[in-house]
mmCIF file of C-alpha atoms in Angstrom:
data_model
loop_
_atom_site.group_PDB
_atom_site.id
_atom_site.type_symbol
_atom_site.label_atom_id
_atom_site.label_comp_id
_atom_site.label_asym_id
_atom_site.label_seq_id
_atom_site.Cartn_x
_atom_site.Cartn_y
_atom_site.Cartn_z
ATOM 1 C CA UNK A 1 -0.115 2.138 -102.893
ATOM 2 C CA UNK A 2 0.528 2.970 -99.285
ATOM 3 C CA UNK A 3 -2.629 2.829 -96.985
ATOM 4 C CA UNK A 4 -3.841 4.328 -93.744
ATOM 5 C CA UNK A 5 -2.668 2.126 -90.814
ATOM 6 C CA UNK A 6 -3.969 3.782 -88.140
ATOM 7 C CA UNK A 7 -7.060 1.371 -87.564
ATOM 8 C CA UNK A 8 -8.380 -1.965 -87.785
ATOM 9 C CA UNK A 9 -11.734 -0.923 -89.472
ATOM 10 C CA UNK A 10 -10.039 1.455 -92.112
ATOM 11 C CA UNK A 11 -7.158 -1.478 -93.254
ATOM 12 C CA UNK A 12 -6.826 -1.324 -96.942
ATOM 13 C CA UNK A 13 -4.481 -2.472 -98.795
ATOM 14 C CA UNK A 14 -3.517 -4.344 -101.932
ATOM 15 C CA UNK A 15 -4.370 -7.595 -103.252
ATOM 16 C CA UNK A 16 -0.394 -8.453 -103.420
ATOM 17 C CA UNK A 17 0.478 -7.046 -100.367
ATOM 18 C CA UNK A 18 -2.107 -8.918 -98.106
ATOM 19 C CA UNK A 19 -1.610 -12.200 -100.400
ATOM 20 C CA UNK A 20 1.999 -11.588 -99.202
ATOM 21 C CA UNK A 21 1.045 -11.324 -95.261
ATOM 22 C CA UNK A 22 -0.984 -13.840 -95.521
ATOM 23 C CA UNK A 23 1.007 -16.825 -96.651
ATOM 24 C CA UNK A 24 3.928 -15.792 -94.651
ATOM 25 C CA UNK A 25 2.124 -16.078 -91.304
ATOM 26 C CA UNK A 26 0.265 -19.553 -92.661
ATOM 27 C CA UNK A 27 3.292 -21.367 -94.757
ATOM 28 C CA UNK A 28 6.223 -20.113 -92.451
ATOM 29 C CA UNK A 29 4.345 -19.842 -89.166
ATOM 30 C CA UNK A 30 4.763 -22.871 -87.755
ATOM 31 C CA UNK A 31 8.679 -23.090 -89.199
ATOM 32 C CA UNK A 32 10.320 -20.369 -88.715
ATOM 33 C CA UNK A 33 11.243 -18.814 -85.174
ATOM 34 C CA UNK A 34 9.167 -16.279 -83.935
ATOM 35 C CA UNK A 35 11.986 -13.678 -83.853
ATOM 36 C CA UNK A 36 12.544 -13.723 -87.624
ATOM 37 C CA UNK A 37 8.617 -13.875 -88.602
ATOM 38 C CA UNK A 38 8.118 -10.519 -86.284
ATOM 39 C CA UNK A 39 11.587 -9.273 -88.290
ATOM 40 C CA UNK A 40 9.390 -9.749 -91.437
ATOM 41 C CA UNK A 41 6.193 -8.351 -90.323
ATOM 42 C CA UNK A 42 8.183 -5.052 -89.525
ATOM 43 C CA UNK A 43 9.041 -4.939 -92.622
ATOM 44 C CA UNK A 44 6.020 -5.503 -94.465
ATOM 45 C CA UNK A 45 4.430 -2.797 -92.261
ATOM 46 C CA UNK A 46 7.093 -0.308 -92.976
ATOM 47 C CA UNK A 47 6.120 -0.895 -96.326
ATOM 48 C CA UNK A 48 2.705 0.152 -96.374
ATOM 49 C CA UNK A 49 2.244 3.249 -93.542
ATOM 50 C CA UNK A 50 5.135 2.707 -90.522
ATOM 51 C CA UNK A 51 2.193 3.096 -87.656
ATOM 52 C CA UNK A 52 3.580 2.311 -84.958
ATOM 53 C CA UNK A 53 0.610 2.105 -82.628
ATOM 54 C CA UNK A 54 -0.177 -0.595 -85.877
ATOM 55 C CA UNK A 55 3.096 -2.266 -85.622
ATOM 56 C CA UNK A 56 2.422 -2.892 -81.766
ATOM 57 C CA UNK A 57 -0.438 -4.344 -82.316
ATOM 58 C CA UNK A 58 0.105 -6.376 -85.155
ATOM 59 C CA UNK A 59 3.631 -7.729 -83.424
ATOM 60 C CA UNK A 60 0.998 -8.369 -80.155
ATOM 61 C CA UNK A 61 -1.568 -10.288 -82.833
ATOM 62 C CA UNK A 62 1.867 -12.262 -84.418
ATOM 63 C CA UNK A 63 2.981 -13.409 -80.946
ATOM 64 C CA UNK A 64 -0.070 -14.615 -79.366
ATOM 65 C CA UNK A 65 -1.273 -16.264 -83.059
ATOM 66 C CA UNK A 66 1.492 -18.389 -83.168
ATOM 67 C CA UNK A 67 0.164 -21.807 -81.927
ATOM 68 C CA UNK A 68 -2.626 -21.440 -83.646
ATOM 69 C CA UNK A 69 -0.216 -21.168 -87.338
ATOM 70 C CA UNK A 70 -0.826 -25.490 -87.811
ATOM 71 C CA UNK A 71 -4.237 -24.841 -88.049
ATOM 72 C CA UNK A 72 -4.391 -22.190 -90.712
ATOM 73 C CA UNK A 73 -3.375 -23.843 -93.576
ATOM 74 C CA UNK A 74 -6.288 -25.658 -94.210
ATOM 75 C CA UNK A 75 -8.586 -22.861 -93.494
ATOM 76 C CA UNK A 76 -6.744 -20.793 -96.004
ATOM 77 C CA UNK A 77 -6.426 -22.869 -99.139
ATOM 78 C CA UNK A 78 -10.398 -24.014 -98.851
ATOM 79 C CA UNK A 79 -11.534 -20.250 -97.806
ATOM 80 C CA UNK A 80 -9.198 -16.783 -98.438
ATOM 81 C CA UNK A 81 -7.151 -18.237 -101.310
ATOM 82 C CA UNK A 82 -9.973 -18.027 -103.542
ATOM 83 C CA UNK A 83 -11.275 -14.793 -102.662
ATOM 84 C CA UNK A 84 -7.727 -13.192 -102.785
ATOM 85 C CA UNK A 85 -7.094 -14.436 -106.661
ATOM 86 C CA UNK A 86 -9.780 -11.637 -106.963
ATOM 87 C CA UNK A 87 -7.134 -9.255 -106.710
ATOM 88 C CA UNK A 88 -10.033 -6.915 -104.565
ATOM 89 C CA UNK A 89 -8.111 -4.666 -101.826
ATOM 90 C CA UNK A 90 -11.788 -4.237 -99.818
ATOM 91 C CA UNK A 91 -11.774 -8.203 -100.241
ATOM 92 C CA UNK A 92 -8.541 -8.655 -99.415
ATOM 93 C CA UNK A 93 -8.413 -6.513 -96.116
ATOM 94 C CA UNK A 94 -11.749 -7.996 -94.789
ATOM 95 C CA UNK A 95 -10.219 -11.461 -95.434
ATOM 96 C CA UNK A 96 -7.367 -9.976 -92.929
ATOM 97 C CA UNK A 97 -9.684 -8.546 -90.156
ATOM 98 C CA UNK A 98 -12.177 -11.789 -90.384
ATOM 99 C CA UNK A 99 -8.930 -13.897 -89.801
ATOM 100 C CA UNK A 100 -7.620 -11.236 -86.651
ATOM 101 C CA UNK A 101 -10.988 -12.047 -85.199
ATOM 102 C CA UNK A 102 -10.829 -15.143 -85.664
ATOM 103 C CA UNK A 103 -7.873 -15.725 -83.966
ATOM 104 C CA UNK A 104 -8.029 -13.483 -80.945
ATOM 105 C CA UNK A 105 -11.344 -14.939 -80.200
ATOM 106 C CA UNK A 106 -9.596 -18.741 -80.424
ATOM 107 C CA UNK A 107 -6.431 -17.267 -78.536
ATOM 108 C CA UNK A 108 -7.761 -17.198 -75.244
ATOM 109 C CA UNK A 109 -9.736 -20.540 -75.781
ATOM 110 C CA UNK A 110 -6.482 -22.367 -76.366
ATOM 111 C CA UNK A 111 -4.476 -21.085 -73.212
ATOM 112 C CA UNK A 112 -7.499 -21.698 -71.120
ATOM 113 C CA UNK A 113 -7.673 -25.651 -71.926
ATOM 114 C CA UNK A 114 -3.956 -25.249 -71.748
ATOM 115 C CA UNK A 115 -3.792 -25.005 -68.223
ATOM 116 C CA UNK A 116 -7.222 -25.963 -66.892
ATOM 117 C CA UNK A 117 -6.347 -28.001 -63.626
ATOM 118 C CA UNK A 118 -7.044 -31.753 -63.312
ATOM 119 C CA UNK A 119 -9.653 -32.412 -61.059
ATOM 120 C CA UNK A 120 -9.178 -35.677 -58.995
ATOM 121 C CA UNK A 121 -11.257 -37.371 -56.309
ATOM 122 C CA UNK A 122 -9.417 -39.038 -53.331
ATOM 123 C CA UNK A 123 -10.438 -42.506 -52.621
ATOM 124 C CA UNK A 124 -11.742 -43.683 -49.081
ATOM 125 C CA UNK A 125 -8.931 -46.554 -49.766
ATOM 126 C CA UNK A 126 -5.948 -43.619 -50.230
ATOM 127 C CA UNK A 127 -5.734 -42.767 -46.686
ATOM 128 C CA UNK A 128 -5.553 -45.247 -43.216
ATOM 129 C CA UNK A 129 -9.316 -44.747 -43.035
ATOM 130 C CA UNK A 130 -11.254 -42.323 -44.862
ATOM 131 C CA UNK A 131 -12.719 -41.060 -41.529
ATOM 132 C CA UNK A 132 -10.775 -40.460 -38.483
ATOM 133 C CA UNK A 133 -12.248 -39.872 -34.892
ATOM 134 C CA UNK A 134 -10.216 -38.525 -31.755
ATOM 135 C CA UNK A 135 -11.861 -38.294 -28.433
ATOM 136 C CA UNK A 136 -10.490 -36.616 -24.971
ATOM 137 C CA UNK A 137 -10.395 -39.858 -23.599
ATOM 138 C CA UNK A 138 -8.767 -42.810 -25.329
ATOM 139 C CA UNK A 139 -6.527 -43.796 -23.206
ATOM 140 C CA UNK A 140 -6.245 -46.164 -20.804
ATOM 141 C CA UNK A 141 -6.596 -44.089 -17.982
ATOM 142 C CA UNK A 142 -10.129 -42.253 -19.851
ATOM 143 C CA UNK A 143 -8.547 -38.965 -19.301
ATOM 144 C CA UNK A 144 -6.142 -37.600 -21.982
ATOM 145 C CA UNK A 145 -4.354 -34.161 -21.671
ATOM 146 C CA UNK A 146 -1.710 -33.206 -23.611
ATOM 147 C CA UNK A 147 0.760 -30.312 -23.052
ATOM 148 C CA UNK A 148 2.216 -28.107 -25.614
ATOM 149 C CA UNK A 149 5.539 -28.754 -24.511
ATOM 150 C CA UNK A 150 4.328 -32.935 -25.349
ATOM 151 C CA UNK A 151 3.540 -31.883 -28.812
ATOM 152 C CA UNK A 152 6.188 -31.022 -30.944
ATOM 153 C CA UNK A 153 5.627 -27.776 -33.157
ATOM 154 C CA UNK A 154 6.766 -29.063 -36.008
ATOM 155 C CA UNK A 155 4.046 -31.934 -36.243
ATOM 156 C CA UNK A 156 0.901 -30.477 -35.811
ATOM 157 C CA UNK A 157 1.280 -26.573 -36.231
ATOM 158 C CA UNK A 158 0.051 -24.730 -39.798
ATOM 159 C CA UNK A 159 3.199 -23.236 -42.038
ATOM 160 C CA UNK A 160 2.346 -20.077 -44.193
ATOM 161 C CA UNK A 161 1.167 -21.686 -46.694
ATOM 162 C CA UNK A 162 -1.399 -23.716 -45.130
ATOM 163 C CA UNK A 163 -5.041 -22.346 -45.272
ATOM 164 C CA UNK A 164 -8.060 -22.645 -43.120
ATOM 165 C CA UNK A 165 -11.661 -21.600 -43.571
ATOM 166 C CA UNK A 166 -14.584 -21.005 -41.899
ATOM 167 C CA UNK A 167 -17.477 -22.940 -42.027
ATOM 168 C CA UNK A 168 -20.825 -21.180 -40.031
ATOM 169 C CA UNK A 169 -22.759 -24.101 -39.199
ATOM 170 C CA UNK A 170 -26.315 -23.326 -39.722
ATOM 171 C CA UNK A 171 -29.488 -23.454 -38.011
ATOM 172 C CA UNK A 172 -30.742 -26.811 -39.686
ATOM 173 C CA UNK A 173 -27.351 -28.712 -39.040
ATOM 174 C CA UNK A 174 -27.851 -27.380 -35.091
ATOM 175 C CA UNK A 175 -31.013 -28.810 -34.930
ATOM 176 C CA UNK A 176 -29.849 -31.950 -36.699
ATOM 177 C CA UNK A 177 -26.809 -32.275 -34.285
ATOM 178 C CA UNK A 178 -29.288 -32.161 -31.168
ATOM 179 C CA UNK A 179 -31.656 -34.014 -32.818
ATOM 180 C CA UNK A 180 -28.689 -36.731 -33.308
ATOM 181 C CA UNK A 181 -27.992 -36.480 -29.952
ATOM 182 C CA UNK A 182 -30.818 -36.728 -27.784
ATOM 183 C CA UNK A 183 -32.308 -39.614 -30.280
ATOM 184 C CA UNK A 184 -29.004 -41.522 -29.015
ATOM 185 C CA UNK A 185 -29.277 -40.594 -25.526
ATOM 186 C CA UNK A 186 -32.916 -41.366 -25.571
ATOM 187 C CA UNK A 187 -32.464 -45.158 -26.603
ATOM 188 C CA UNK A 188 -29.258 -46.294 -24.892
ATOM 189 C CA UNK A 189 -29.576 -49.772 -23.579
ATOM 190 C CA UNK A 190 -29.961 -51.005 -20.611
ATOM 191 C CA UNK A 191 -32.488 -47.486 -19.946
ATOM 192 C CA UNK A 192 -31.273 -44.581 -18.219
ATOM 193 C CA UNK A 193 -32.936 -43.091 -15.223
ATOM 194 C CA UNK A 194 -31.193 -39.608 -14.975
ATOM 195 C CA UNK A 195 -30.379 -38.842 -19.026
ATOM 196 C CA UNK A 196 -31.111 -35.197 -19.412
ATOM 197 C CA UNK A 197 -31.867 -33.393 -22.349
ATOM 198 C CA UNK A 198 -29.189 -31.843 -24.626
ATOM 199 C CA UNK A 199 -29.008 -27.955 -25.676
ATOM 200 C CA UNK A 200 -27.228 -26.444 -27.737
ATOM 201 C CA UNK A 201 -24.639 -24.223 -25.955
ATOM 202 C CA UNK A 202 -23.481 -20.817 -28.040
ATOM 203 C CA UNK A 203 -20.462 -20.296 -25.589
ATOM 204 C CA UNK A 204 -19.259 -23.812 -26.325
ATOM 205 C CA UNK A 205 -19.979 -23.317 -30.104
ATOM 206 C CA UNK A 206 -17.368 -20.303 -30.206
ATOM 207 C CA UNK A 207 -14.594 -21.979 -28.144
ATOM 208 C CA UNK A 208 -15.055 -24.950 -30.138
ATOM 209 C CA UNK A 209 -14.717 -22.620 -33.445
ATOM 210 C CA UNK A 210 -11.503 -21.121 -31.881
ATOM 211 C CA UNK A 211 -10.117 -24.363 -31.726
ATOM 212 C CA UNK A 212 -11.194 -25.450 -34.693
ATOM 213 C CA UNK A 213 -9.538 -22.429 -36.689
ATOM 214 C CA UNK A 214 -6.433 -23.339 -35.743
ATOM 215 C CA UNK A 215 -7.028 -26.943 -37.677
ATOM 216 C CA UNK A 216 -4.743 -29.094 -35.598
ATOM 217 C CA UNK A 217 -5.581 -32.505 -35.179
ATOM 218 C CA UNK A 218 -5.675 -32.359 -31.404
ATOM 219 C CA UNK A 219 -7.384 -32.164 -27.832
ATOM 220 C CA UNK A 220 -6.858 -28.358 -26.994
ATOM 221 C CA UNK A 221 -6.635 -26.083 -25.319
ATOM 222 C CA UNK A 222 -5.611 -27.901 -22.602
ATOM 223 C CA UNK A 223 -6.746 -25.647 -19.746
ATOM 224 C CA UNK A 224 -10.626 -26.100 -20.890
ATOM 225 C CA UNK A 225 -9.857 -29.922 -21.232
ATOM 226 C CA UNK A 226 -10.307 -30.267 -17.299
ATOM 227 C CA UNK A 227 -13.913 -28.724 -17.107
ATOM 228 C CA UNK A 228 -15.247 -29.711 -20.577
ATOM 229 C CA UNK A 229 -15.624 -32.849 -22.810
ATOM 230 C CA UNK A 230 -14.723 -32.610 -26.284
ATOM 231 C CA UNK A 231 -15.077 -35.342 -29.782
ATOM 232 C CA UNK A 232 -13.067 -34.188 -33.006
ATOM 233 C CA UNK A 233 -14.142 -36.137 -36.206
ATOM 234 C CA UNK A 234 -12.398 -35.199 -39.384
ATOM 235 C CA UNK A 235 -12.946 -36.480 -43.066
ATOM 236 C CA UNK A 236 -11.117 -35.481 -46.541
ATOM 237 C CA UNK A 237 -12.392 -33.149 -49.072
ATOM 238 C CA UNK A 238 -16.241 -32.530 -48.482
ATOM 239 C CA UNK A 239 -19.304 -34.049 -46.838
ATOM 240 C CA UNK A 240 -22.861 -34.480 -47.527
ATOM 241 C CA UNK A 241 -24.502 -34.161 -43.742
ATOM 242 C CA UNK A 242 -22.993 -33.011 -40.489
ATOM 243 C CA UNK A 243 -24.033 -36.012 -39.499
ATOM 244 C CA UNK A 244 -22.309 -38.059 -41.395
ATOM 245 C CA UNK A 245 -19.781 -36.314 -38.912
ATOM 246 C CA UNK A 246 -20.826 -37.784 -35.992
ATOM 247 C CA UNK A 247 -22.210 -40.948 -37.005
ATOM 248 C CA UNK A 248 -19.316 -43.292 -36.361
ATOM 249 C CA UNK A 249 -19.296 -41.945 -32.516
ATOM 250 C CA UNK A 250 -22.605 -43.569 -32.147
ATOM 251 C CA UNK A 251 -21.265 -46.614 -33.992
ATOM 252 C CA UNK A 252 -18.619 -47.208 -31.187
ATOM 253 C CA UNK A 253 -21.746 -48.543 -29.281
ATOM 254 C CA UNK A 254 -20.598 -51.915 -29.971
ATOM 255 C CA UNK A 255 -17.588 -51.971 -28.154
ATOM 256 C CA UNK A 256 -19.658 -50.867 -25.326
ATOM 257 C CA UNK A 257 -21.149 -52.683 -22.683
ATOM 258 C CA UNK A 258 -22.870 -51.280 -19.600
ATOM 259 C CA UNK A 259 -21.072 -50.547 -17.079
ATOM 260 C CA UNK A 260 -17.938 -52.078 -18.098
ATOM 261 C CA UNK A 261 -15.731 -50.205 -19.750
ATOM 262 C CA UNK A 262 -14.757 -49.969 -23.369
ATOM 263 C CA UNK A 263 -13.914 -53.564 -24.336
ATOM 264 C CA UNK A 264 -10.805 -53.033 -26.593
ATOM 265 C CA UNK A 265 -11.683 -50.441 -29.225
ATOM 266 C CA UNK A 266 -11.821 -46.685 -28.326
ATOM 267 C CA UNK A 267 -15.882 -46.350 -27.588
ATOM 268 C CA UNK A 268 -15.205 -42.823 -25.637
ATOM 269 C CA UNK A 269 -16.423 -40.634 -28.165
ATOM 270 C CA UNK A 270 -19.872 -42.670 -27.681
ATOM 271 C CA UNK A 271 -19.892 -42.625 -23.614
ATOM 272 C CA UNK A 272 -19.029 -38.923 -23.874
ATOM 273 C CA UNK A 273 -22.536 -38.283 -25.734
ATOM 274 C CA UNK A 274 -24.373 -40.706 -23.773
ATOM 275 C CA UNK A 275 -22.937 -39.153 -20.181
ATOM 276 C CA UNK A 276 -26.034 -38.467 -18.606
ATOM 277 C CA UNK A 277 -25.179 -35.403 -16.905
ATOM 278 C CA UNK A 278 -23.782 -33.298 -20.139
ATOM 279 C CA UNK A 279 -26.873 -31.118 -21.136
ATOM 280 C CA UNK A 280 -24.942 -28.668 -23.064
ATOM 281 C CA UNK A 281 -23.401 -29.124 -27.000
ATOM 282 C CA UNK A 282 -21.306 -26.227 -28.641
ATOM 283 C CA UNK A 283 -19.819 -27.425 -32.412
ATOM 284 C CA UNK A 284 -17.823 -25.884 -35.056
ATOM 285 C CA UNK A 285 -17.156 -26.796 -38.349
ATOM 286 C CA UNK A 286 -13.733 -25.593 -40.520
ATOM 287 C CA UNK A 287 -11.966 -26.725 -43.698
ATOM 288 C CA UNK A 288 -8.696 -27.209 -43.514
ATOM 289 C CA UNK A 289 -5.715 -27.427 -46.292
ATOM 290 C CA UNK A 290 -2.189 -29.369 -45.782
ATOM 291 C CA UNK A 291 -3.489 -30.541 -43.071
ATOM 292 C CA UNK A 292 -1.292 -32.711 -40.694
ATOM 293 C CA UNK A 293 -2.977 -36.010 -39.710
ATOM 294 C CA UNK A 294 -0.968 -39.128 -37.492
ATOM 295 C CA UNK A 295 2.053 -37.596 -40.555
ATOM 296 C CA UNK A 296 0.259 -37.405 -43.154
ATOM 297 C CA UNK A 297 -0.603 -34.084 -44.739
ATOM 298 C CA UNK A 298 -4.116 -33.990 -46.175
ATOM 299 C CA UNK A 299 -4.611 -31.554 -48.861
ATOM 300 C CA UNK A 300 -8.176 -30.928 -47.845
ATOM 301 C CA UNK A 301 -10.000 -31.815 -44.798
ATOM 302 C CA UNK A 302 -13.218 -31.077 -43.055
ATOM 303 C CA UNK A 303 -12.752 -31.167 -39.276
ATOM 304 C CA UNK A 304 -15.297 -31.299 -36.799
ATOM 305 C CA UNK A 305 -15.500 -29.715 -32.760
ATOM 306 C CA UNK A 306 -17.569 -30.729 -30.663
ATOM 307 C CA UNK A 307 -17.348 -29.056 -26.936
ATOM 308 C CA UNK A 308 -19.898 -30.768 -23.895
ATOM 309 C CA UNK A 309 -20.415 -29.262 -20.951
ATOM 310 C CA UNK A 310 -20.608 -30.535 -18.297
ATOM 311 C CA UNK A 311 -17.482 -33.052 -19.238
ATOM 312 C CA UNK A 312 -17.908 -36.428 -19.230
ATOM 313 C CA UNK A 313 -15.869 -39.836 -19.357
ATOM 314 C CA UNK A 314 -14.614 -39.674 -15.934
ATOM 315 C CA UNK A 315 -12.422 -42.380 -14.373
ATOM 316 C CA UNK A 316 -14.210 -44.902 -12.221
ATOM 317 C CA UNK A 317 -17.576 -43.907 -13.166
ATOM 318 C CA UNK A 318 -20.415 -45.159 -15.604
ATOM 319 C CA UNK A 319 -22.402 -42.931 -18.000
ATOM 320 C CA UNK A 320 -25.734 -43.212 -16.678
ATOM 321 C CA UNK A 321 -27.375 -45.155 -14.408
ATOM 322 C CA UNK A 322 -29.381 -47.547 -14.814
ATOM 323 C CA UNK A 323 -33.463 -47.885 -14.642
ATOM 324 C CA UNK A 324 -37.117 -46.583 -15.164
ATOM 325 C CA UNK A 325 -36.412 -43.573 -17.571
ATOM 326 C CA UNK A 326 -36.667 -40.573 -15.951
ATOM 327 C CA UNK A 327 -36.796 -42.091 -12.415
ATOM 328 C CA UNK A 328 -33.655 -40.577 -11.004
ATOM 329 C CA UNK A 329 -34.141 -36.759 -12.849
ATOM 330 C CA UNK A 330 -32.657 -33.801 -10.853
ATOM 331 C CA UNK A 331 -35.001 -31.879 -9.033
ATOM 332 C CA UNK A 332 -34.548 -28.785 -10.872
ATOM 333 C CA UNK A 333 -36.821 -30.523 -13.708
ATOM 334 C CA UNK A 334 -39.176 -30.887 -11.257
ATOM 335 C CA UNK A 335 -40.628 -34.742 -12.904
ATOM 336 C CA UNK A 336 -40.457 -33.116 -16.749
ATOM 337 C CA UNK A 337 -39.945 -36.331 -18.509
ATOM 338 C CA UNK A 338 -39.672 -36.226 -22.787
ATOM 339 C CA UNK A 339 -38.218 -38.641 -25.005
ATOM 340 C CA UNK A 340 -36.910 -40.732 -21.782
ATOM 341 C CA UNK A 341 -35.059 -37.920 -20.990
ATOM 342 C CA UNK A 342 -35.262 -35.025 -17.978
ATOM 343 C CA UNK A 343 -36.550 -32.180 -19.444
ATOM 344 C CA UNK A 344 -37.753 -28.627 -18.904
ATOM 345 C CA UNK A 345 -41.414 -28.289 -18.273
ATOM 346 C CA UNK A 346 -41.561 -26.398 -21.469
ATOM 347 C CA UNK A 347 -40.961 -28.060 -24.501
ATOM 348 C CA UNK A 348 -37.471 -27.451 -25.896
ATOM 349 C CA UNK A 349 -37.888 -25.108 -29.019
ATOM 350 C CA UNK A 350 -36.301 -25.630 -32.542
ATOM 351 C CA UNK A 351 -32.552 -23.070 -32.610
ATOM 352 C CA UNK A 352 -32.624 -20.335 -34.851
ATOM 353 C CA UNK A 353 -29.382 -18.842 -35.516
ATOM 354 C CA UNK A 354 -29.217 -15.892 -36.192
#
């Protein structure tokens, strides 16, 4: 009895002829090569109607149901066998569609757990330290400039294939990063008699963004190095607070001792947010892939820019000076004192950004 092939919902055929489908695809499946299966299944659908939109779709079915074939024989013998002893063709063809479904619906499930990608975390330990600080000045002369023409190309510029993205920093982490700060620069030690109170600086915020984008691990550019301070912090993968960024600058404390000079270890990026004249902060935030750090590429990096105006760490000079907080201000604060700090006579105002 030949039977309408031209959908899904209106397969029916005989009790022999879908016993016969059936136990090829489930005994031979997982034996015989795909090629002479689909051969077979040509065949068989010659047989009973020659639809071709049905033999496309079937053949589609065949080829994407193969891994699943190891799994079928159990499912057959325990469910369809029974029913197709019944020798019912209605039976019979909704045993077919019911085991379609079946395995279109598993089909993609398979191929997705297939090739689902391994997630791994990277270890403080698999790196030379799992956070990495550069400052403008850590050398011995305290003032570090590097030409393009010093830095070959090769070593710290991005390939193709390298990505970078943008990270706005937000409202709440530019009030934390002032906060940061000025609670530093407010409790140095010995006191400082002419600190004055940071602010956040949008025009230093967007150069330090441009420099950022360009996720080199680097001073730059080099023309702004001569008027402007500038700390780079960078860490892999994620972070959980900007200032987790910045933290380890105010650790270099300890290799600090007033007025002397940095007593061994690099303690620049610290001096640089303690210089008492440097009112203004500007920071950027970017994440970085294949990123090249002292040769080594990280696959994923959060680097931090941080631009100060005006710059700091200059040769032959301390940060502060020393005494009664607040004692030495400039006169443009006119005696303002807050937090040991020279202030405006109005209060400084929490940043909004916009």
């Amino acid at each position: 009895m030949a039977g309408d092939l031209s959908s899904w919902k209106q397969l029916e055929m005989s009790a022999d002829s879908a016993a016969t489908l059936l136990l090829l695809f489930v005994s031979y499946g997982s034996l015989l090569p795909q090629g002479v299966l689909i051969s077979t299944l040509r065949v068989l659908l010659k047989r009973h109607g020659g639809d071709p939109q049905m033999k496309s779709r079937a053949e589609r079915w065949f080829s994407c149901s193969l891994p699943l074939f190891p799994l079928l024989p159990p499912l057959f013998l325990t469910l369809f066998l029974p029913l197709l002893t019944l020798r019912r063709p209605q039976m019979a063809a909704a045993c077919v569609q019911l085991l379609l479904a079946a395995s279109l619906w598993l089909t993609p499930l398979s191929e997705a757990a297939a090739v689902a990608p391994l997630n791994v975390s990277r270890a403080a330990a698999e790196t030379p330290s799992h956070l990495w600080m550069l400052s403008a000045a850590e050398t011995p002369s305290d003032l570090w400039m590097l030409s393009a023409a010093e830095t070959p190309s090769d070593l710290w510029m991005l390939s193709a294939a390298e990505s970078r993205r943008r990270r706005d920093v937000s409202s709440r982490e530019i009030n934390a990063l002032l906060d940061y700060h000025n609670r530093v620069r407010s409790q140095v030690f010995p006191p400082a008699a002419n600190m004055e109170f940071m602010l956040w600086d949008e025009g230093l915020a967007k150069s330090a963004d441009s420099w950022a984008s360009r996720c080199v691990w680097d001073h730059g550019p080099t023309q702004a190095m001569r008027y402007m301070g500038q700390n780079l912090s960078i860490t892999t993968g994620r972070y959980q607070s900007i200032t987790d960024l910045v933290r380890s600058w105010y650790e270099e404390r300890h290799h600090f001792s007033y007025p002397n000079r940095c007593s061994g270890a690099v303690c620049s990026h610290y001096t640089q947010m303690v210089w008492a004249s440097t009112k203004k902060v500007g920071c950027a935030v970017r994440t970085c892939s294949n990123m090249k750090v002292f040769g080594n590429t990280w696959k994923e990096a959060t680097l931090l820019v941080c631009n100060y105006s005006v710059k700091g760490n200059w040769v032959g000079e301390v940060p502060y000076k020393r005494g009664k907080p607040c004692s030495v201000c400039p006169s443009s604060y006119g005696g303002s004192c807050w937090r040991n700090q020279c202030s405006p006579k109005t209060k400084p105002r929490r940043l909004t950004r916009l």
